[in-house]
Amino acid sequence: MGSNYEGLLGYFFFLAGLAVGGLTIVALAMENFPYFITGAIIAVVCLAAGMVLWLNVSHREHHDPLEPGMTRAGIRRYEMRRKTGTCM
């Protein structure tokens, strides 16, 4: 099947959002408010971007964003797209 970079990129953004969210909590505990606000914004943007990418893959491809399934319907869709040259 085709590459799954979009799902992996969404996973990276989701993990980055969780990591920055943890650092944001530390900045809040240290009462460093500029870092807290900046970190909170970055964390929310990363989490939202990750979820948007995952939902895009799952709705468009009809499979799990991280582990694409090799079902008969998925193989037929992939072969049809290769023949027509769309979405690749």
XYZ file of C-alpha atoms in Angstrom:
88
model
C 0.000 0.000 0.000
C 0.954 3.638 -0.154
C 3.028 5.445 2.409
C 1.503 6.427 5.720
C 3.438 9.624 6.392
C 0.363 11.652 7.245
C -0.638 9.299 10.054
C 2.906 9.230 11.422
C 3.136 13.010 11.269
C -0.136 13.223 13.214
C 1.299 10.835 15.814
C 4.424 13.004 16.097
C 2.331 16.143 16.596
C 0.215 14.390 19.229
C 3.279 13.244 21.181
C 4.883 16.680 20.852
C 1.691 18.246 22.212
C 1.752 15.929 25.218
C 5.423 16.680 25.898
C 4.978 20.450 25.611
C 1.852 20.175 27.767
C 3.954 18.559 30.500
C 6.541 21.321 30.254
C 3.714 23.849 30.399
C 2.568 22.427 33.736
C 6.123 22.735 35.057
C 6.255 26.373 33.886
C 2.969 27.024 35.696
C 4.317 25.477 38.896
C 7.411 27.689 38.665
C 5.143 30.737 38.136
C 6.824 31.542 34.847
C 3.734 32.854 33.096
C 5.166 33.875 29.689
C 6.515 30.332 29.195
C 3.241 28.899 30.500
C 1.116 30.844 28.012
C 3.460 30.123 25.092
C 3.689 26.446 25.978
C -0.062 26.129 26.386
C -0.661 27.613 22.952
C 1.944 25.357 21.329
C 0.562 22.282 23.121
C -3.010 22.972 22.029
C -1.934 23.616 18.434
C 0.136 20.406 18.318
C -2.637 18.289 19.827
C -5.223 19.780 17.464
C -2.973 19.288 14.422
C -2.335 15.675 15.387
C -6.006 14.936 15.824
C -6.911 16.645 12.538
C -4.324 14.573 10.661
C -5.486 11.331 12.303
C -9.132 12.037 11.577
C -8.292 12.994 7.996
C -6.505 9.688 7.406
C -9.163 7.600 9.105
C -12.041 9.236 7.220
C -10.311 9.281 3.833
C -8.702 5.825 3.941
C -11.222 4.090 6.244
C -8.547 2.484 8.406
C -6.453 3.118 11.489
C -4.053 6.050 10.914
C -1.055 4.223 12.367
C -1.637 0.654 11.175
C -3.256 0.543 7.760
C -5.225 -2.632 7.246
C -4.684 -4.754 4.160
C -8.335 -5.618 3.617
C -9.718 -6.593 0.241
C -11.662 -3.346 0.026
C -8.526 -1.348 0.854
C -6.506 -3.176 -1.782
C -9.224 -2.535 -4.389
C -9.296 1.172 -3.490
C -5.523 1.368 -3.745
C -5.441 -0.394 -7.113
C -8.206 1.854 -8.453
C -6.324 4.955 -7.327
C -3.131 3.727 -8.981
C -4.986 3.153 -12.244
C -6.710 6.530 -12.216
C -3.793 8.439 -10.696
C -5.856 10.178 -7.995
C -4.897 10.825 -4.346
C -1.293 9.672 -4.666
